[in-house]
XYZ file of C-alpha atoms in Angstrom:
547
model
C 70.511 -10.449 -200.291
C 72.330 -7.251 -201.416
C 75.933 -6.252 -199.984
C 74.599 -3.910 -197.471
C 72.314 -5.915 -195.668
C 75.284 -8.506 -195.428
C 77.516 -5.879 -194.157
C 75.203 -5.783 -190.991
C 75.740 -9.358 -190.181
C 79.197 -10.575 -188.628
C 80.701 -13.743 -187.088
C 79.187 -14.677 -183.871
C 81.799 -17.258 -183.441
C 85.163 -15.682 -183.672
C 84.302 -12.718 -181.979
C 82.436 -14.327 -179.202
C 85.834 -16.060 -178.654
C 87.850 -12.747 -178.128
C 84.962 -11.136 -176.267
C 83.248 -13.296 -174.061
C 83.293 -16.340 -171.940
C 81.420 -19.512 -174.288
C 79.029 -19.057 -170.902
C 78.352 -15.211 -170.938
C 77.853 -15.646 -174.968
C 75.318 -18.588 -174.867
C 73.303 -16.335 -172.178
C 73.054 -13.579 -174.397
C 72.378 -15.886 -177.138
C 69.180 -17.167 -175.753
C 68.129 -13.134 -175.513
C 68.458 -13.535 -179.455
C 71.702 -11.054 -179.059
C 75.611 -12.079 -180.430
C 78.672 -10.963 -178.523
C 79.222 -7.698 -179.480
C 81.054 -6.136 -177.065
C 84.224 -6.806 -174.909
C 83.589 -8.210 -171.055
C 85.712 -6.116 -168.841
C 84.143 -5.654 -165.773
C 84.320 -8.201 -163.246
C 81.676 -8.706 -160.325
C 83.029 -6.188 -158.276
C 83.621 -3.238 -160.865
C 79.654 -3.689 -161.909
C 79.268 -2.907 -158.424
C 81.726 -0.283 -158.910
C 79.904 1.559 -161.627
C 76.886 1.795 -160.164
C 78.088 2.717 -156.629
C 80.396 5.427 -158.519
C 77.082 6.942 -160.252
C 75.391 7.471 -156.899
C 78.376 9.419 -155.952
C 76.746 8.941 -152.107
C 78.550 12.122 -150.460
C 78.414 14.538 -153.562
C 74.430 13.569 -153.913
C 73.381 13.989 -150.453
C 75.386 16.978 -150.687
C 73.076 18.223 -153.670
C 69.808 17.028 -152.720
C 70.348 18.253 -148.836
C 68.132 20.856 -149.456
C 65.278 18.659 -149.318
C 65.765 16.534 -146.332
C 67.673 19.276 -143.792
C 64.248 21.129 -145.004
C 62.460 18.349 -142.213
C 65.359 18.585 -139.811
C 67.160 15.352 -138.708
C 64.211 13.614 -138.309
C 63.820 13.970 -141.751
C 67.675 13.565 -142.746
C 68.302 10.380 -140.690
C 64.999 8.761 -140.590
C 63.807 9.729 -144.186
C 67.256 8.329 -145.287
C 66.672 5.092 -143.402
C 63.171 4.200 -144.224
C 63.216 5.286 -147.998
C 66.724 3.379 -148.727
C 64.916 0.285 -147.061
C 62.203 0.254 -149.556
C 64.805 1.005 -153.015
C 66.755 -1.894 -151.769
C 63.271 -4.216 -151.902
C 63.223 -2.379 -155.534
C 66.696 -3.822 -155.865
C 65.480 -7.113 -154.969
C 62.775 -7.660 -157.867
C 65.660 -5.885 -159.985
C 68.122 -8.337 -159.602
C 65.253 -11.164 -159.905
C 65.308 -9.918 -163.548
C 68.842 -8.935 -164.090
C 69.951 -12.410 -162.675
C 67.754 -14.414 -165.300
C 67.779 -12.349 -168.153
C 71.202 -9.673 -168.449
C 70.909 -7.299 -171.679
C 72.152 -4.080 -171.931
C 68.510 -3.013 -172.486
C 67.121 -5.320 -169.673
C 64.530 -3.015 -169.016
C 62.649 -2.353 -172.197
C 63.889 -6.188 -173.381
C 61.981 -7.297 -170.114
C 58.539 -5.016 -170.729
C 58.674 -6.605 -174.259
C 58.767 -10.004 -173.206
C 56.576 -9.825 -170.389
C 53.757 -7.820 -171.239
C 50.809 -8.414 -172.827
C 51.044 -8.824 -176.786
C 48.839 -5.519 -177.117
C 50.597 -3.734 -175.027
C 54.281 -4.768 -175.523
C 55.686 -2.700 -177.765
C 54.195 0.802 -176.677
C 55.147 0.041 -173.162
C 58.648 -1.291 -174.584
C 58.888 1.911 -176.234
C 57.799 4.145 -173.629
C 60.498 2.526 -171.428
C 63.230 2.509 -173.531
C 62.942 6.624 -173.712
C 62.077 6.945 -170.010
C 64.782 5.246 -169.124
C 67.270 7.170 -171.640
C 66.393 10.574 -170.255
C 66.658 9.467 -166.862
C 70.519 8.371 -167.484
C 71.835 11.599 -168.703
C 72.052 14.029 -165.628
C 74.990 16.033 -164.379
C 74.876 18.016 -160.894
C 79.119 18.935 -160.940
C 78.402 22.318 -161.462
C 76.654 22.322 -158.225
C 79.381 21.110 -156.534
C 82.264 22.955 -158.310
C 80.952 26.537 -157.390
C 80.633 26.860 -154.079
C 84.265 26.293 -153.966
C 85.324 29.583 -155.497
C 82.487 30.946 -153.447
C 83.942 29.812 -150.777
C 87.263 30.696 -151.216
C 85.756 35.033 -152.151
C 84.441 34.877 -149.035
C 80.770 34.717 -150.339
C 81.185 37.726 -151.836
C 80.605 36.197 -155.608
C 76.988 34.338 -156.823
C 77.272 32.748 -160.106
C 75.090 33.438 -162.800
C 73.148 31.098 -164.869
C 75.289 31.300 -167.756
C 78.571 30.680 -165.872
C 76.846 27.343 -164.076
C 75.806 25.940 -167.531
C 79.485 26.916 -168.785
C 80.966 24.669 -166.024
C 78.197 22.001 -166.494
C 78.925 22.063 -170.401
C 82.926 21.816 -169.833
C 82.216 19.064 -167.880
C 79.851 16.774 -170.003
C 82.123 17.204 -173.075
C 85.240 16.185 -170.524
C 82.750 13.071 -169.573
C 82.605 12.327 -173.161
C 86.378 12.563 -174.134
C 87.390 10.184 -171.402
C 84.565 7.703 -171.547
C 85.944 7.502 -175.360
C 89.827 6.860 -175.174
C 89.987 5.471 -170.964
C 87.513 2.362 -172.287
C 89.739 -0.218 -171.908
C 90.733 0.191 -168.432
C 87.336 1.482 -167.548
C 85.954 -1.588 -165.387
C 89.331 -0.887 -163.480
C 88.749 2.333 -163.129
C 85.517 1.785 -160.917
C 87.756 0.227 -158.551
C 89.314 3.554 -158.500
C 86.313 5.581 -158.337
C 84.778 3.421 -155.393
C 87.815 3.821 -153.445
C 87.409 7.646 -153.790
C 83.898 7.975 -152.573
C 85.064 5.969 -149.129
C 88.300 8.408 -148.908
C 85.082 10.926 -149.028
C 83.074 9.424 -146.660
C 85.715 8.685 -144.399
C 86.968 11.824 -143.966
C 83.439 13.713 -143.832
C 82.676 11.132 -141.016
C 85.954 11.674 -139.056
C 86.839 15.747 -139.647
C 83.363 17.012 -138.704
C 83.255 15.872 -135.394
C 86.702 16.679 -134.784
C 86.408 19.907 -135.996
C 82.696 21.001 -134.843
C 82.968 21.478 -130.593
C 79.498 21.742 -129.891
C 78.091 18.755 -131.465
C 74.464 18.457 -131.692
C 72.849 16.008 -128.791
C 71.488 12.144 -129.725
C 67.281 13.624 -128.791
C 68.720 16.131 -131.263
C 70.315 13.828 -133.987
C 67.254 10.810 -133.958
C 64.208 13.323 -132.300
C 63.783 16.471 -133.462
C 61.808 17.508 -136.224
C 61.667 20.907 -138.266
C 59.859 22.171 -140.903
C 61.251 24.818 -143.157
C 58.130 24.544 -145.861
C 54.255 25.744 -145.874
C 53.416 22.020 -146.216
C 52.245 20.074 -142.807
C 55.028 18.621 -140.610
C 54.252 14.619 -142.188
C 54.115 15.531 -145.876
C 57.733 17.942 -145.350
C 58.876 14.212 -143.836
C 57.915 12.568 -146.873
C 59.365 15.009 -148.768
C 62.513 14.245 -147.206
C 63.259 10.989 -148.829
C 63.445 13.285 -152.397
C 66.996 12.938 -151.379
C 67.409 9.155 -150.956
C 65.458 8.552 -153.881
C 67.837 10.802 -155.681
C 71.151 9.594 -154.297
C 70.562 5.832 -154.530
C 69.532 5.367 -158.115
C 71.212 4.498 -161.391
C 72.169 0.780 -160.221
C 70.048 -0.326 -162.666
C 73.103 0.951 -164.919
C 74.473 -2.710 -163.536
C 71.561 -4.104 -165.910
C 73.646 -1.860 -168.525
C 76.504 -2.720 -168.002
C 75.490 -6.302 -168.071
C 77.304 -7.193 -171.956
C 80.922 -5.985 -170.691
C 79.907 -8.285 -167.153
C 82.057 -11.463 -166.942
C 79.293 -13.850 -165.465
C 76.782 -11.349 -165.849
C 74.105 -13.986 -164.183
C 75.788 -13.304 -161.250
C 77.158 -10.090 -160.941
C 74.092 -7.770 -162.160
C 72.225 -9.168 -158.832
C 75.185 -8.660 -156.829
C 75.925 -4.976 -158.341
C 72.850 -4.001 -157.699
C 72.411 -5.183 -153.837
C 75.538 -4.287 -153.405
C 75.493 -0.382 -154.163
C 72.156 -0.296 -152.785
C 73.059 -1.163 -149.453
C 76.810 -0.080 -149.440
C 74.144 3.436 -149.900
C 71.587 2.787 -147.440
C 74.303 1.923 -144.745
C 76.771 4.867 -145.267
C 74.353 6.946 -146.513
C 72.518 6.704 -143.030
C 75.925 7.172 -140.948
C 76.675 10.171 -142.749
C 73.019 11.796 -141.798
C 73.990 10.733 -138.775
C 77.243 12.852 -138.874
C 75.920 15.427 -140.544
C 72.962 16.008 -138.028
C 75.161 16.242 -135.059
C 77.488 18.695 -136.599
C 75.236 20.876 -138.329
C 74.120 24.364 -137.132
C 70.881 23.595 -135.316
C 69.628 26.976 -136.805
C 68.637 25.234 -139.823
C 67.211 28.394 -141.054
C 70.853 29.477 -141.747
C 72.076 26.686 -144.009
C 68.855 27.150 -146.547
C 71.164 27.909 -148.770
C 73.651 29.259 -146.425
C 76.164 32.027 -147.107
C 77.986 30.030 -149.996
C 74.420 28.802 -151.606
C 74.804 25.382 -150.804
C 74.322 23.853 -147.557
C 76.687 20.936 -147.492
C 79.728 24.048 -148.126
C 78.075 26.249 -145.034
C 77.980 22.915 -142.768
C 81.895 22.108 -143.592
C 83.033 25.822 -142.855
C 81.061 26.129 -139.812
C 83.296 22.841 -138.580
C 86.202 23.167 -140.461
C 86.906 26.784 -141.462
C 87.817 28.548 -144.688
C 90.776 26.089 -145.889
C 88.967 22.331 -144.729
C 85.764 23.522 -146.373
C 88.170 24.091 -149.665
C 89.623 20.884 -148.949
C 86.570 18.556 -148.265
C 84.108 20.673 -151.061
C 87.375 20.063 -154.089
C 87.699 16.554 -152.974
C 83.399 16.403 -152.962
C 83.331 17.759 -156.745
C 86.752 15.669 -157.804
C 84.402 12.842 -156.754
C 81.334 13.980 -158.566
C 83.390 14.958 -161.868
C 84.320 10.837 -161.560
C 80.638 9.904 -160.955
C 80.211 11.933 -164.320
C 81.725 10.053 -166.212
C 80.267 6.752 -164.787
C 76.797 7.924 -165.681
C 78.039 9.014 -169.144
C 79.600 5.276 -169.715
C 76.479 3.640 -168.131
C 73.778 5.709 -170.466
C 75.621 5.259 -173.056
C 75.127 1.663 -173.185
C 71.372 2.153 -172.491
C 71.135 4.074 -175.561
C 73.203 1.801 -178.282
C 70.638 -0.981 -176.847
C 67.762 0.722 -177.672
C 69.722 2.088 -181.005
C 70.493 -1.424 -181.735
C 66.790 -2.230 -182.287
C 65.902 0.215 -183.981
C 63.996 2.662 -181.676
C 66.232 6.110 -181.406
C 65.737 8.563 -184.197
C 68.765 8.225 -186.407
C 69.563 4.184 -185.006
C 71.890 3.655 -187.650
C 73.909 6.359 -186.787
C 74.653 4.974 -183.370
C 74.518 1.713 -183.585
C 78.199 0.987 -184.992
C 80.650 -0.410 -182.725
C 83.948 1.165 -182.396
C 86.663 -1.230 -182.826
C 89.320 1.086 -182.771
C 88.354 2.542 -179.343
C 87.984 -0.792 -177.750
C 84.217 -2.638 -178.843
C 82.234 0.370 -177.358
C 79.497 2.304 -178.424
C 81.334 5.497 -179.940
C 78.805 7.488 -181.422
C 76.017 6.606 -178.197
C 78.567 8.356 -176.133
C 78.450 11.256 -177.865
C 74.943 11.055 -178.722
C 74.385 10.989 -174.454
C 76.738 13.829 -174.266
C 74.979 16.190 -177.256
C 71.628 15.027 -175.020
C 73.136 16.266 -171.778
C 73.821 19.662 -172.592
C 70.381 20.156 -174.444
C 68.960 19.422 -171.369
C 71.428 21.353 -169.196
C 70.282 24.463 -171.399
C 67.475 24.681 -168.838
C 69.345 25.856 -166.031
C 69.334 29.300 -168.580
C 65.851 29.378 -168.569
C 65.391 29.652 -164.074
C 65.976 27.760 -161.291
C 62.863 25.964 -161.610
C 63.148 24.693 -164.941
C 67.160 23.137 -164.145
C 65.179 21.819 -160.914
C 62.830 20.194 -163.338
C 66.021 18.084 -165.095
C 66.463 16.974 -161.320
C 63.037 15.275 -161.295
C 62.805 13.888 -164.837
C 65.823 11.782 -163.721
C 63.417 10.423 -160.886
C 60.220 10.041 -162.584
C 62.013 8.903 -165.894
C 63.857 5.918 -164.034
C 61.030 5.224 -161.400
C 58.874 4.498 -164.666
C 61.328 2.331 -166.123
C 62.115 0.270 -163.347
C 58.053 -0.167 -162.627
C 56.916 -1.414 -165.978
C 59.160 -4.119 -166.201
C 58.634 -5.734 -162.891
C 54.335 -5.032 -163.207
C 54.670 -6.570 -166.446
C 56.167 -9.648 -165.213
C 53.578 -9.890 -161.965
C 50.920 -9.243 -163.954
C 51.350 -10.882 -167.367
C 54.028 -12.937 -167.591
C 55.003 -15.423 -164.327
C 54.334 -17.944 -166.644
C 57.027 -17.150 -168.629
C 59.229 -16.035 -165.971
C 62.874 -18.671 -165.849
C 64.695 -17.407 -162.680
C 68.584 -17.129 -163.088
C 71.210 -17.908 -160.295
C 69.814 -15.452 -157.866
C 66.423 -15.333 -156.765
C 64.248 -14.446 -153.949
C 61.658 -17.693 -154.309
C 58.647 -18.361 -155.811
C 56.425 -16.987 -152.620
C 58.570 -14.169 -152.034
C 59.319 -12.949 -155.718
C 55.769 -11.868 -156.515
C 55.072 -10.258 -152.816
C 58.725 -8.348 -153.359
C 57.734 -7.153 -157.084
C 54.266 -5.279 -155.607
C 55.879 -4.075 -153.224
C 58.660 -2.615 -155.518
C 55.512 -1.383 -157.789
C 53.776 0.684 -155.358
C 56.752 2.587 -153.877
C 57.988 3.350 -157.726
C 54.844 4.798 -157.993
C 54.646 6.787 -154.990
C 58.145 7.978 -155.795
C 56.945 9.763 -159.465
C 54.117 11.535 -157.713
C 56.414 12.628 -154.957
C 59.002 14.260 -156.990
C 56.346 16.563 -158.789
C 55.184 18.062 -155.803
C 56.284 21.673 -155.247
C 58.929 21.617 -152.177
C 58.473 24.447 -150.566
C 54.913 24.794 -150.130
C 50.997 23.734 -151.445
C 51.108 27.232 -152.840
C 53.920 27.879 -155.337
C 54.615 30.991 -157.588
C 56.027 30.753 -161.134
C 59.512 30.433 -159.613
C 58.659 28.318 -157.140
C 57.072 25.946 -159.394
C 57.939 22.282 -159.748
C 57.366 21.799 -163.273
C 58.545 17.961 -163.521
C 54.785 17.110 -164.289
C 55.295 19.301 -167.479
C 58.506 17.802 -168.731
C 57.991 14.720 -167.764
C 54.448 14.754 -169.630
C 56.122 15.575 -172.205
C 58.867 12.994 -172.084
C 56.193 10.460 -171.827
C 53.437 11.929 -174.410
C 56.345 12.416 -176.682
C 57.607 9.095 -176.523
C 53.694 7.404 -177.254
C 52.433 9.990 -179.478
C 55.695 9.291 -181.902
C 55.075 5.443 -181.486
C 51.442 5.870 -182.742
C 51.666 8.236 -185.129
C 54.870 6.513 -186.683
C 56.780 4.012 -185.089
C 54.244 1.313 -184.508
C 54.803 0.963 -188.282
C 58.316 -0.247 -188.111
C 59.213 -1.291 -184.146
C 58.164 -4.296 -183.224
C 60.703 -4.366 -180.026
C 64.095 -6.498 -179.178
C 65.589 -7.348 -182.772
C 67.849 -10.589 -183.202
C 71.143 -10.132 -183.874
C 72.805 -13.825 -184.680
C 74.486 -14.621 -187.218
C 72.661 -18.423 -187.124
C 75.604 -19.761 -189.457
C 78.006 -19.194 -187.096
C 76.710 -20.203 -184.120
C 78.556 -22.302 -181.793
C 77.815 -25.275 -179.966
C 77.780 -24.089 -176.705
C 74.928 -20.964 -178.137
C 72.890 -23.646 -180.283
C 72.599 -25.922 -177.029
C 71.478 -22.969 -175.160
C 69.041 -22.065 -177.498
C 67.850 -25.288 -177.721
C 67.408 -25.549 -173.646
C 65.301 -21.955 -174.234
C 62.938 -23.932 -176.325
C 63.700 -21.703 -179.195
C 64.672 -23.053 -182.743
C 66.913 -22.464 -185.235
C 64.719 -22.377 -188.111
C 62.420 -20.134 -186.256
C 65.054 -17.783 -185.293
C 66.508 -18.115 -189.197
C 62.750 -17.006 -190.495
C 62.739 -13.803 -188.523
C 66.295 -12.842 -189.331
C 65.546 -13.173 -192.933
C 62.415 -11.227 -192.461
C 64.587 -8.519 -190.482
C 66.978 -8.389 -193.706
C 64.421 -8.048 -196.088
C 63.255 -5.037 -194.287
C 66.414 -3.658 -194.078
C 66.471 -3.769 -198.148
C 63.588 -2.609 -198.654
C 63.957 0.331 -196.087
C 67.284 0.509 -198.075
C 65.942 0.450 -201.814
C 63.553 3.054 -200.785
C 66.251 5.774 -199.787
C 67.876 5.215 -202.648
């Protein structure tokens, strides 16, 4: 065995012992996967990161557009019907997360589930899907309407200056995701706290502020239509902006190697955010709808080219909307850097076996920055302002970026869960939560065929059946091109060389408590031993090539 294929391979043991609970360790073990990094988060900050990525007010907020499109029918009854059926997603998501928490549960799960044909495309396919639909950024969104705001309306920002501010932001994302990680789990705690100051004060000042509030037949009955499409499809369309808002909790999954009991608090990160969403998600429709002007004609985009901004000056004047809009994108900046964090950990997993261009680049851990994934953060961050470069192009191409972070993540949360209903129940070993061996499979459909409807809504043009060049939802194109990309490279090349999840032991080292679990799996030593050996010979030979 030459030096550098050594060099790869470190104690399990004494690391595992400053990293991890023997418990959390011997449940990644049985994954095939050593301790690698540090277990900061507790129950409630994995809830924390993933509630902090949904940023509830400053999405809404950006995805308004869609759902004050269908009036507050479609705001308060598009919000409640479409949350209900991404929390039964979060249900067969947390069946998963609960039994089997990896950093890449979702493309470790479509590997181990699926049928041995189709495994590793389908691994691979997720694994980029769910990559691209991490990295997304929507501060600059936020950020501008304040100084437009504050000139009176009298400034619109150009392309360039909105990709400027989006830019400055990622590479802020980046620099504090680096040096803040070892207070980061406490610093969802932190970031939680500011979405409810938020919330709370959007629920309280609009009312107070707004004298003629809209009526209850208005709030819960009446339904608009600001699009070409007929009055049920503009409903549907509506729940583009729960699906937006409440997504990224599979970042819990993620998150799940720096999770102290990590059986337990994926499921209950995941729930969690999910409903915390659906509930005060719904309220603030509520709110919103009885405080809004009910010309809705005048808030699409409004005088300051976002609605959210026109609906807080109408209530609150010049100086609140400055208030409540700096404390909405103060919020978002902090979601920002949740997402970056969150992605980031997504992409070392997938780095880690072997599937990113240039793996070996980013699959070091920084030890020196606190056992994280250094060169993944900034790999997420170079990735995030490619794809901001868009919003140069036109409107409809940034608005493109919007969907690919739907379709990508709808298609990586399906594939999984059909995998497992469709191949392998057999294999399936539930973990401390679950939803029962009846319920389970009925929950997982159901999870299936809303994911799917989801993707084919969010490539349907919004304004109308008949859309011009501008107009244009092109998410079909980029997203075909996400998804083509990511087979067509497996096919033509990496079907050679990936054959999905790679172990990571170091079987010398192993400690009791991991060779016992192992042993419960069903999986031996020897067995485990043969395929490491045959994943360091490749490495050599990879190795004696380049050189």
């Amino acid at each position: 065995m030459s030096a550098s294929a050594e060099a790869g391979i470190e104690s399990a043991h004494c690391g595992t012992t400053a990293l991890a609970s023997e418990e959390d360790a011997a449940v990644l073990a049985k994954l095939g996967y050593k301790q690698e990094l540090r277990r900061n988060f507790t129950m409630i900050e994995v809830f924390g990161i993933a509630f902090s990525i949904m940023g509830l007010l400053p999405s809404i907020a950006s995805t308004l557009p869609y759902s004050i499109a269908a009036g507050p029918v479609g705001m308060v009854w598009g919000w409640f019907l479409a949350s209900g059926l991404i929390f039964v997603v979060g249900l067969a998501m947390a069946d998963l997360g609960s039994a089997m928490p990896t950093s890449g549960g979702l493309y470790w799960w479509t590997h181990f589930f699926a049928s041995p044909k189709t495994r590793n495309p389908l691994s691979f396919l997720v694994g980029y899907s769910n990559t691209l639909g991490l990295v997304g950024d929507g501060f600059a969104l936020m950020f501008l309407p304040v100084i437009v705001i504050e000139r009176e309306g009298a400034w619109t920002p150009s392309n360039g200056t909105i990709y400027g501010v989006f830019l400055v932001t990622v590479l802020c994302h980046g620099v504090l995701a680096s040096v803040m990680s070892r207070i980061m789990g406490k610093l969802q705690t932190v970031f939680v706290v500011s979405n409810f100051v938020l919330i709370f004060a959007t629920i309280i000042a609009l009312p107070v502020g707004r004298k003629n509030r809209n009526p209850g037949g208005y709030i819960f009955g009446q339904v608009e239509n600001q699009t070409t499409w007929p009055n049920g499809w503009a409903f549907m369309l509506a729940w583009l902006c729960p699906i937006w808002t409440i997504g990224a909790f599979d970042s819990c999954v993620h998150i799940s190697e720096e999770a102290a009991n990590a059986t337990k608090a994926v499921p209950y990160g995941i729930l969690m955010s999910i409903g915390s969403g659906w509930l005060f998600g719904f309220i603030l429709n509520i709110v919103i709808a009885a405080c809004m002007n009910p010309d809705i004609a005048t808030l699409l985009p409004g005088t300051y080219g976002q609605p959210m901004a026109q609906i807080y000056y109408d209530a609150l004047g010049k100086n609140g909307a400055l208030a409540m809009m700096s404390l909405l994108f103060i919020v978002q900046f902090l979601m920002g850097i949740s997402t970056i964090v969150a992605a980031s950990r997504q992409s070392w997993a997938f780095s880690r076996d072997g599937a990113l261009p240039f793996s070996r680049f980013f699959r070091p851990i920084s030890e020196r920055f606190g056992f994280i994934p250094l060169r993944a953060i900034w790999g997420c961050v170079f990735l995030a302002a490619m794809l901001g470069l868009l919003s140069l192009i036109a409107p409809a191409a940034a608005q493109a970026v919007f969907s690919l972070t739907v379709a990508g993540s709808y298609v990586a949360w399906a594939t999984p869960i059909m995998c497992r209903i469709v191949w392998g129940q057999p294999k399936f070993k539930p973990g401390p939560f679950y939803t029962g061996d009846k319920l389970s499979p009925i929950i997982a459909w159901a999870a299936v065929i809303f994911l799917a409807f989801g993707v084919l809504l969010c490539m349907f043009p919004v304004g109308g059946p008949n859309p011009t060049a501008e107009s244009m939802n092109y998410t079909v194109v980029i997203n075909s091109a996400v998804w083509g990309g990511a087979l067509a490279y497996y096919f033509l090349n990496a079907y050679k060389w990936f054959t999905g999840p790679k172990i990571t032991l170091n079987l010398d080292d192993l400690s009791e408590g991991q060779e016992k679990a192992l042993a419960d799996e069903g999986l031996e030593v020897e067995k485990l031993a043969e395929a490491r050996i045959g994943s360091i010979s490749h490495a050599e030979e990879l190795s004696q090539k380049s050189a």
